[in-house]
XYZ file of C-alpha atoms in Angstrom:
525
model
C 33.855 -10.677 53.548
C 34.417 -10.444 49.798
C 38.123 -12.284 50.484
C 37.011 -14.609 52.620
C 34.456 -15.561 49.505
C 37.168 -15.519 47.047
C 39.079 -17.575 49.022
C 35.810 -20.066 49.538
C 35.394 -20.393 45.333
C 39.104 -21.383 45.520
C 38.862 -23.942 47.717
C 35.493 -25.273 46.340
C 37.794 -25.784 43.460
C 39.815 -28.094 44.455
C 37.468 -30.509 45.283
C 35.740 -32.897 42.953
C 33.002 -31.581 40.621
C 30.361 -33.731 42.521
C 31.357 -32.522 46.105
C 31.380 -28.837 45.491
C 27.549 -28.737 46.103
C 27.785 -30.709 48.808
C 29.701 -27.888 51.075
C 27.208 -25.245 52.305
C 29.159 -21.854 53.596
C 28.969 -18.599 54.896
C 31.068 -15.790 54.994
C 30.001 -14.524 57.957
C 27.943 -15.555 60.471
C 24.714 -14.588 62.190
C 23.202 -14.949 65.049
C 19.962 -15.975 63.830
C 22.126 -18.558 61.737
C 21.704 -22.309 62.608
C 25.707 -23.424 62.468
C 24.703 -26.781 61.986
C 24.029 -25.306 58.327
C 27.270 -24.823 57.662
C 30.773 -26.948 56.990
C 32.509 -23.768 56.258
C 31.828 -20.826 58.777
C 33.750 -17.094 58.684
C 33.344 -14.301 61.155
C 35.733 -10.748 61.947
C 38.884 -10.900 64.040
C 37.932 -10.229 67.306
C 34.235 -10.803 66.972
C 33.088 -13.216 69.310
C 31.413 -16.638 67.717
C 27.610 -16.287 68.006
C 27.414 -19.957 69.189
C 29.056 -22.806 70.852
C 30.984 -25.684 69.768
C 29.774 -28.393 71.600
C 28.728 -31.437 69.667
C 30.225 -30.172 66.671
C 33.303 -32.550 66.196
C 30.960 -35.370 65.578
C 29.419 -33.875 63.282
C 32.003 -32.483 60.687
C 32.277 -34.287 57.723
C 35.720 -36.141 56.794
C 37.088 -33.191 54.324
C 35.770 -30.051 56.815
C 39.296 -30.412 58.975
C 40.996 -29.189 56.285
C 38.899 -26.746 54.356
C 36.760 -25.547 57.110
C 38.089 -21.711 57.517
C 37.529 -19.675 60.860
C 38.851 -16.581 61.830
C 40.909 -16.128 64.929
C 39.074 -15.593 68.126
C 39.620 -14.879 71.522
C 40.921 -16.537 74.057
C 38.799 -19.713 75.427
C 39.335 -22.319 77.568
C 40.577 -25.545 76.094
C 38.114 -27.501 75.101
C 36.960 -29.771 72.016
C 35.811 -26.580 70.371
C 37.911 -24.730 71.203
C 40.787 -27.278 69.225
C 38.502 -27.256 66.424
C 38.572 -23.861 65.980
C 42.401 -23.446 66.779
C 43.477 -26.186 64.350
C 41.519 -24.575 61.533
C 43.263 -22.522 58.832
C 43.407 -18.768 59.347
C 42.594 -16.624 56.790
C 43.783 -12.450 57.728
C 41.175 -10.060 55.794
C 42.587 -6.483 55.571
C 41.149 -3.483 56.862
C 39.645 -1.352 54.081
C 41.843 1.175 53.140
C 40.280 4.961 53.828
C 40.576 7.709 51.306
C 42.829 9.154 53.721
C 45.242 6.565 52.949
C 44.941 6.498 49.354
C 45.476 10.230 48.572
C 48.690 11.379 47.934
C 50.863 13.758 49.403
C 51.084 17.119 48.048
C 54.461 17.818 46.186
C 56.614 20.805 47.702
C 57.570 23.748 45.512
C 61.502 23.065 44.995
C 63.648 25.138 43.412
C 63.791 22.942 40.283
C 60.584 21.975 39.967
C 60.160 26.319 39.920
C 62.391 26.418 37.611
C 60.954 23.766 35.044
C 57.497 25.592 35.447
C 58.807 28.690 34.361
C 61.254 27.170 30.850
C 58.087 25.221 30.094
C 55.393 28.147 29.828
C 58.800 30.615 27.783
C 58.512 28.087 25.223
C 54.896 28.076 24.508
C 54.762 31.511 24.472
C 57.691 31.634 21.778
C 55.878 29.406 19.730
C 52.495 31.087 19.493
C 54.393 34.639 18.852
C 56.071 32.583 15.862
C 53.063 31.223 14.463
C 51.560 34.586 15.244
C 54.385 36.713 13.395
C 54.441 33.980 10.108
C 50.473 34.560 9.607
C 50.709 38.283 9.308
C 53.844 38.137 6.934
C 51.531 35.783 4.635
C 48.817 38.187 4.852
C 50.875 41.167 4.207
C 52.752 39.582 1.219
C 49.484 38.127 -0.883
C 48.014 40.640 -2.886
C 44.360 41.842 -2.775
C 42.351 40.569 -5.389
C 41.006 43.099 -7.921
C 37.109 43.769 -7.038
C 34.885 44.267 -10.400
C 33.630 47.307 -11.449
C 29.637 47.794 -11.712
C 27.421 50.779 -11.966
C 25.296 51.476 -9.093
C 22.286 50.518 -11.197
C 23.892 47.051 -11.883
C 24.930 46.766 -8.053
C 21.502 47.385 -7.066
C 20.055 44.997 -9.673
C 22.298 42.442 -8.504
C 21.580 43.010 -5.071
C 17.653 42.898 -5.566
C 17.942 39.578 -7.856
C 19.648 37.504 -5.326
C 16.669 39.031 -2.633
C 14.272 37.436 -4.424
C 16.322 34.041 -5.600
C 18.256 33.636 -2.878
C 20.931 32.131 -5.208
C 24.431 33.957 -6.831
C 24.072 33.100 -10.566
C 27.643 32.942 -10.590
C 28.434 30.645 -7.725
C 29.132 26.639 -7.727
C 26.010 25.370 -9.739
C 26.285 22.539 -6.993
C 26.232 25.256 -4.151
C 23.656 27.271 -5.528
C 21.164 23.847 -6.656
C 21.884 22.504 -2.895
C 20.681 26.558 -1.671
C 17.376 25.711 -3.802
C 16.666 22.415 -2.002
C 17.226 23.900 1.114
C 15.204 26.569 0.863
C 12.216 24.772 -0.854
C 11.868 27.347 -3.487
C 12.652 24.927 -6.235
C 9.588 24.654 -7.749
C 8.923 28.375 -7.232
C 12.025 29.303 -9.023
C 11.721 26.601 -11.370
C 13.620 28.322 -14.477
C 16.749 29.449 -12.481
C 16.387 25.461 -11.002
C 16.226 24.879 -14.979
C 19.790 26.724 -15.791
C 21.689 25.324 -12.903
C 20.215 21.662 -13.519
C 21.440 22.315 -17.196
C 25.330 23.670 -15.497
C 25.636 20.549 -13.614
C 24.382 18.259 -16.222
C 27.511 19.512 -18.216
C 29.374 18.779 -15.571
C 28.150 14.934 -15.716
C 25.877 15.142 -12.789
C 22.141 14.149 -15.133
C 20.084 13.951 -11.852
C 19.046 17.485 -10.719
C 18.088 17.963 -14.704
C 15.774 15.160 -14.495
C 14.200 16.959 -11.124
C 14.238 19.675 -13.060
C 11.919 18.773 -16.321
C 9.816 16.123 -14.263
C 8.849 19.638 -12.194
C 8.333 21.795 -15.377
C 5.660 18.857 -16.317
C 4.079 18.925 -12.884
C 3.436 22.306 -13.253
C 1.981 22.349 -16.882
C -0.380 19.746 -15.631
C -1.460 21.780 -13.131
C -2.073 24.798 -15.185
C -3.531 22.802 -17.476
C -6.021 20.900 -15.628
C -9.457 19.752 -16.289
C -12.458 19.775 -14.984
C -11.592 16.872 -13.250
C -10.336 16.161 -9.148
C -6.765 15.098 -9.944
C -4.436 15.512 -12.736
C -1.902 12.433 -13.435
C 1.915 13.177 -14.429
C 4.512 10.299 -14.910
C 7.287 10.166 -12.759
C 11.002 8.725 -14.157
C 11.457 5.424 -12.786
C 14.961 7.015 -12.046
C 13.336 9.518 -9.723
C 11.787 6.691 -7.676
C 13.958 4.184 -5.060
C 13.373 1.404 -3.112
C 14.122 -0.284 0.250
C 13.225 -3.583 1.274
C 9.730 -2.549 2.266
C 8.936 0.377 0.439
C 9.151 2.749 -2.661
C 10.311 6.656 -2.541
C 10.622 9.431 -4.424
C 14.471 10.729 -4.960
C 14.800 13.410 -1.553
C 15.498 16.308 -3.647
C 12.375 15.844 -5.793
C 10.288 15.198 -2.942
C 11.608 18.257 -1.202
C 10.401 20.271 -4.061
C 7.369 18.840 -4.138
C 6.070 19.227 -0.344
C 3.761 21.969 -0.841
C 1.488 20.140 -3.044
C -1.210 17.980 -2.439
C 0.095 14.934 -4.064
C 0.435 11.151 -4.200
C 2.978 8.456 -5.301
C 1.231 5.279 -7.117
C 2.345 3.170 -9.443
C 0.123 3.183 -12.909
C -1.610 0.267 -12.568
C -3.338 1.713 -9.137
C -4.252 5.018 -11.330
C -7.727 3.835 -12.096
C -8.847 3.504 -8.554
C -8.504 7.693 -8.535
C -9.965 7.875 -11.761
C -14.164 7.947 -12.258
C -16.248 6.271 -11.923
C -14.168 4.803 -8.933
C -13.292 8.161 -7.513
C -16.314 9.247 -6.383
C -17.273 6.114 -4.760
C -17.286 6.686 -1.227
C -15.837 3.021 -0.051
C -12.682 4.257 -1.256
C -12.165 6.212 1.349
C -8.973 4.137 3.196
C -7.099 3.569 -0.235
C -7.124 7.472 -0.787
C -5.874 7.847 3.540
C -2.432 7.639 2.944
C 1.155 8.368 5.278
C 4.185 10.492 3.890
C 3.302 11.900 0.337
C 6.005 10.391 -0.959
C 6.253 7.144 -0.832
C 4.259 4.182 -1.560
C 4.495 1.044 0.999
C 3.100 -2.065 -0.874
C 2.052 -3.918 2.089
C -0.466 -0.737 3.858
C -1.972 -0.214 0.557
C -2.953 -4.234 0.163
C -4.833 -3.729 3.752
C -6.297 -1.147 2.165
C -7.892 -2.687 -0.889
C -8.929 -5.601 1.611
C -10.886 -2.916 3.090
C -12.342 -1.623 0.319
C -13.543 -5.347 -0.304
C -15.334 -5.506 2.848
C -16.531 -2.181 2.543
C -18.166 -3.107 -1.105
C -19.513 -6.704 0.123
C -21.237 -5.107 3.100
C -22.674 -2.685 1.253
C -23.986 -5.362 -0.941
C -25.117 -7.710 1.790
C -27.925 -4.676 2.723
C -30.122 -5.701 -0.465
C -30.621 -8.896 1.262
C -29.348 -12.434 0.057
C -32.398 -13.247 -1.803
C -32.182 -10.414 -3.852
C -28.318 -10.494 -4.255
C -28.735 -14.117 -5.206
C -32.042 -13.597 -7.827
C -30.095 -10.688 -9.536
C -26.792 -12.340 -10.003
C -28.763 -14.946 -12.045
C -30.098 -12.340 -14.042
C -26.699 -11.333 -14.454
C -26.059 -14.606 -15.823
C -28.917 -14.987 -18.142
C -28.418 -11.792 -19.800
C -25.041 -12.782 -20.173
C -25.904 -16.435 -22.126
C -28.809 -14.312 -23.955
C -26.245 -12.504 -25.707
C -24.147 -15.059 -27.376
C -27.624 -16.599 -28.859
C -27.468 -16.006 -32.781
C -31.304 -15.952 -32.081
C -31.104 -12.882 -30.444
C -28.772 -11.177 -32.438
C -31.031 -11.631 -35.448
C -33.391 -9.864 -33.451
C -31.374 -7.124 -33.210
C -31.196 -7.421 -36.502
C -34.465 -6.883 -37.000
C -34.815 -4.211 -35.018
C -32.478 -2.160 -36.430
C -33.981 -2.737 -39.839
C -37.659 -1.438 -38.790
C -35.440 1.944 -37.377
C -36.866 0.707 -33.809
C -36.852 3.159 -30.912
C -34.343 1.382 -27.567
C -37.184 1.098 -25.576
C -39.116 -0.413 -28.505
C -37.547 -3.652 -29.146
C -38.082 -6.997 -27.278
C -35.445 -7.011 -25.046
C -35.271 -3.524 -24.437
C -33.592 -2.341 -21.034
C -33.495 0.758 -19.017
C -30.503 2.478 -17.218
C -30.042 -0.178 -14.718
C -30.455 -3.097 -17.105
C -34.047 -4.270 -16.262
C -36.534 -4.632 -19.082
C -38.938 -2.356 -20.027
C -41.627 -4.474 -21.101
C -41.061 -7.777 -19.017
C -44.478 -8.892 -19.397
C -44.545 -8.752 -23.033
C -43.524 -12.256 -24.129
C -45.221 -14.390 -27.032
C -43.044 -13.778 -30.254
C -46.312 -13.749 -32.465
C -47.710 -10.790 -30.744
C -44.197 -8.805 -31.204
C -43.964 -9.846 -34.621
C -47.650 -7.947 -35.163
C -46.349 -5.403 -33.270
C -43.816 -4.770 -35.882
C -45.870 -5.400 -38.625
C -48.727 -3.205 -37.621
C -46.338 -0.731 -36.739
C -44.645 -0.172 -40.102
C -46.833 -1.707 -42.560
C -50.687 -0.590 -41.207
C -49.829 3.443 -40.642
C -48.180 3.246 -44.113
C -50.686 1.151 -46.384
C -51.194 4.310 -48.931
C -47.700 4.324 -49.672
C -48.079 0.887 -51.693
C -49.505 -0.040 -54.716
C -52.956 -2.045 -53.480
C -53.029 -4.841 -55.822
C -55.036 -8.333 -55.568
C -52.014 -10.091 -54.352
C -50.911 -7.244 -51.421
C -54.632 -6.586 -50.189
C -55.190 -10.903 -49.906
C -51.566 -10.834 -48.032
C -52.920 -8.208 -45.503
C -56.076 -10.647 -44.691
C -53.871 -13.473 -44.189
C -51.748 -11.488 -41.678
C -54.524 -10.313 -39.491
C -55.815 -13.621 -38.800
C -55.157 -15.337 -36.138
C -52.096 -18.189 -36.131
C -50.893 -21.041 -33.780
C -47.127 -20.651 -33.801
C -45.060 -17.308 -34.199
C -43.373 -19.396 -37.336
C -46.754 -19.318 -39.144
C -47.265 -15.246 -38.106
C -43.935 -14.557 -39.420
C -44.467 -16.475 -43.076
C -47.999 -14.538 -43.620
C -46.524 -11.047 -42.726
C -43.576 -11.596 -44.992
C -46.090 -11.909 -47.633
C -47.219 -8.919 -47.364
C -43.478 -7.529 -47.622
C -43.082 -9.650 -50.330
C -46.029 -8.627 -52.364
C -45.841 -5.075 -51.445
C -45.160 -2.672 -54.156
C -43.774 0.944 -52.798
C -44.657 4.358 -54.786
C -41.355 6.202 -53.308
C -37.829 5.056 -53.790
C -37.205 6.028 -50.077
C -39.553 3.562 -49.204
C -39.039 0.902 -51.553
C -35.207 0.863 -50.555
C -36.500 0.693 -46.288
C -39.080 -1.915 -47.648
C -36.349 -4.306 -49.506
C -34.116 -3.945 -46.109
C -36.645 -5.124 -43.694
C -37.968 -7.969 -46.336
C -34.412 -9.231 -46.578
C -33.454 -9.254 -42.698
C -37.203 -10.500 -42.189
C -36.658 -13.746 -44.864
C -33.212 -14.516 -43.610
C -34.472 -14.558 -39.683
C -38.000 -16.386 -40.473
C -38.141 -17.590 -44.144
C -36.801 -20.934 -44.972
C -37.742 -23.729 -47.999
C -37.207 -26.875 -45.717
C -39.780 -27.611 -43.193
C -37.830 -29.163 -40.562
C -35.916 -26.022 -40.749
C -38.428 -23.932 -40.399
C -39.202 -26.282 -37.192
C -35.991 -25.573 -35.472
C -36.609 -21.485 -35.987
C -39.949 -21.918 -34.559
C -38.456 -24.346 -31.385
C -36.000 -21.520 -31.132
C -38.109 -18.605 -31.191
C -40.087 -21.024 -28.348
C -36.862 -20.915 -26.087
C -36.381 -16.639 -26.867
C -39.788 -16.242 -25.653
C -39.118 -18.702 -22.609
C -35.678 -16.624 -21.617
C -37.605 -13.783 -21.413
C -40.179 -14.759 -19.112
C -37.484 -16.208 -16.767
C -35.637 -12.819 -16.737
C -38.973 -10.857 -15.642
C -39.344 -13.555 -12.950
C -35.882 -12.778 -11.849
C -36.404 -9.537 -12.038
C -39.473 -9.212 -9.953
C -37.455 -10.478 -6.929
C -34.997 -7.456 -6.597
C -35.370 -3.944 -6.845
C -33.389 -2.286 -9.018
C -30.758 -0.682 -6.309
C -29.372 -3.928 -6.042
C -28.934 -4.643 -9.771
C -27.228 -1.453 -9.361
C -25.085 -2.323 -6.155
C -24.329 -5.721 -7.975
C -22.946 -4.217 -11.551
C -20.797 -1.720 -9.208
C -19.942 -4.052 -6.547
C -18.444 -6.321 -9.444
C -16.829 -3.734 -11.244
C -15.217 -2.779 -7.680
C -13.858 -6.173 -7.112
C -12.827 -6.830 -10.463
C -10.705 -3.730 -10.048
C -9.418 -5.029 -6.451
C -7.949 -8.307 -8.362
C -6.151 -6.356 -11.043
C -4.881 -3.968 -8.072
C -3.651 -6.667 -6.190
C -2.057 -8.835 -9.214
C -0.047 -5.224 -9.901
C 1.092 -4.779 -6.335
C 2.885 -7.943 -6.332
C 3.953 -7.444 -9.727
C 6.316 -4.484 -9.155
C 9.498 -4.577 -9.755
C 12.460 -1.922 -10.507
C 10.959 -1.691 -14.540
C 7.567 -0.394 -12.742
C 6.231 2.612 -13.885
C 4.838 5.360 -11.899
C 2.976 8.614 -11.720
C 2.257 11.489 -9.506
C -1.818 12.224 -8.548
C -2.051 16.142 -7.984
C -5.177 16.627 -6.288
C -7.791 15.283 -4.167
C -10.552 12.750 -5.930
């Protein structure tokens, strides 16, 4: 059958390109097979034709008398078939050959093909009783070499040291540094790593060195460590490859390293395991990290992205009103301290030796004022007044001037402009008995005339419209804060701090290059 279908594809080839598709085949026929299906039928020698061929001249096209191909078959009577069949072109398809018939015959034993046998295996025998004879005269003829003399205390000395190191002293320093790394007792033997790094730096080979003191300072970190989780140790940038994906530590050092618990990041991504970012608990994925030592660029970026998320939803639990009240908060504080209004308060404050919960914008431990409801300036300004001057009146001279000064302050006045000019009379007028308290008197007059005091009127206006807006800033920031609780002023500072951080992390990533430098985290934040 496979012939017969070679010998089909040959003929298809001779016809044109757009006839070749036109000539359905077979290369053997069936009996469920319609005939009629066919131009070109084959079938075995001797097989009998499962069908009849009447009505079949008509019907063959005009190239099927000469490419149609059927095998011989018996005898029939002479009909219009039967000449069909007769007149085609016979093809004679092989029997296939048995095993039988491919094996060959097995070759007698002759008398020469004895004899070449037995010349062959003489001379291979010769030869290997040759080669065997030349070793030994070699051996004989080369002289022992002379073996060292030691003292059995030496011997056994010897014999214990290279127990314990695992390394001859006096072999190949490569041999014996490559024994080391092997063996991962590098960093355990770190001084005889030390001599043999020093050997093969002589020898021009500067790498294992390198290993060598980059370990020593590994393990002075360690010993000197902190009270804190992780100790930091720079790494050579020469110690550190790269791929096209990915930065790794040189094999040997990394080999010597294995039994620590440490961490390959560049130094930009050092203050994420530092506090106060350490301890923060959505850190969590940047700190889960694959092989020790290397860092892959593109895992730790999905990692800061989920740190983001992480700090966001966390931040999202305050509630939006909240979020959105304190960030404003945020942002007044932040305009409130680039007024020059403000920082001659401060000013002020400091001069009257004022407690930090004291003074008019004072602000806890989460940033929130203490005394938000505390907000006319001409009540603070008695405040400060009273404060200093009041407990303190027998420490002044009482003159005419000073007591009529004191009257004029306790009155009542319309703007805090017009409170401010009758208390500084009283610090102007004020005569002290001590020179302690003459020099604190002349401090807090000065500050007090060059944040109130002026000789022009209209500028004395424009202080007075700007104390106005001071008093007015504060009374928005204690509406602001009454909308939030002071968790979320918290979660806001950290969660900005956090992403701030991200940014910088992220800007590094992409910046490194082969002049990157990098360090070693020993320890678990």
């Amino acid at each position: 059958e496979h012939d017969l279908a070679h010998h089909f594809r040959n003929e298809l080839l001779t016809l044109p390109a757009s006839q070749r598709w036109d000539v359905p085949f077979t290369n053997f026929i069936l009996t469920s097979d319609q005939p009629t299906q066919f131009l070109w039928r084959g079938n075995w020698k001797d097989r009998p034709l499962p069908f009849e061929f009447e009505g079949l001249a008509d019907k063959v096209s005009p190239f099927e008398s000469s490419q149609v191909i059927e095998a011989q078959v018996p005898e029939a009577p002479e009909d219009d078939a039967h000449r069909i069949t007769k007149s085609a072109p016979k093809v004679e398809i092989p029997g296939e050959l048995t095993r039988a018939d491919r094996k060959r015959p097995k070759r007698k034993w002759t008398r020469r093909r004895l004899s070449n046998t037995l010349n062959l295996t003489l001379a291979c025998l010769a030869i290997l009783c040759c080669g065997t004879i030349v070793y030994l005269l070699l051996d004989f003829s080369s002289p022992p070499e002379p073996a060292e003399l030691q003292s059995p205390q030496g011997a056994t000395s010897s014999a214990s040291g290279n127990r314990n190191t695992g390394t001859d002293r006096s072999s190949d320093p490569r041999e014996a540094w490559a024994s080391l790394i092997d063996s991962g007792r590098l960093y355990k033997n770190l001084e005889l790593g030390l001599s043999i790094a020093e050997s093969m730096s002589s020898l021009g080979e500067p790498k294992p060195l390198r290993i060598a003191k980059t370990l020593t300072t590994v393990r002075e970190s360690i010993e000197n460590r902190s009270s804190g989780p992780i100790t930091i140790v720079p790494v050579p940038s020469s110690l550190v490859q790269s791929d096209t994906s990915q930065w790794f530590l040189e094999p040997d050092f990394a080999s010597a390293i294995r039994s620590l618990d440490a961490l390959l990041v560049p130094e930009s991504l050092v203050p994420f395991f530092q506090e106060p970012l350490a301890s923060n608990t959505i850190f969590g994925p940047l700190r889960e990290h694959g092989p020790f030592d290397r860092f892959i660029p593109e895992d730790t970026i999905l990692s800061i992205k989920a740190v983001r998320r992480a700090a966001r939803d966390r931040l999202v639990q305050n509630g939006i009103d909240a979020i959105t009240a304190a960030e404003e908060y945020r942002k007044q504080w932040q305009s409130l301290s680039e007024d020059d209004i403000h920082h001659s308060f401060q000013k002020l404050d400091t001069a009257f030796e004022l407690n930090p919960d004291e003074r008019y914008f004072s602000q806890d431990s989460n940033g929130l004022l203490i005394s938000p409801t505390q907000v006319e300036i001409s009540k603070y300004l008695r405040t400060l007044y009273e404060g200093f001057m009041l407990r303190r009146v027998s420490s002044f001279i009482t003159s005419p001037e000073f007591r009529d000064a004191l009257n004029t302050a306790n009155q009542e006045h319309n703007t805090a402009i017009e409170q401010a000019r009758s208390i500084y009379q009283v610090f102007a007028t004020a005569r002290a008995l001590s020179e302690p308290m003459a020099t604190k008197l002349e401090n807090i007059r000065d500050q007090w005339r060059e944040t109130f005091i002026r000789d022009d009127l209209m500028e004395e206006t424009m202080i007075n419209f700007n104390l106005e807006r001071l008093a007015n800033r504060k009374h928005n920031l204690s509406a602001l804060q009454s909308q939030f609780s002071p968790n979320t002023l918290a979660d806001l500072d950290s969660t900005n701090q956090i992403l701030d951080s991200i940014e910088k992390a992220e800007q590094s990533i992409h910046a490194i290059d082969s002049d990157s430098e990098w360090a070693l985290l020993v320890g678990t934040p």
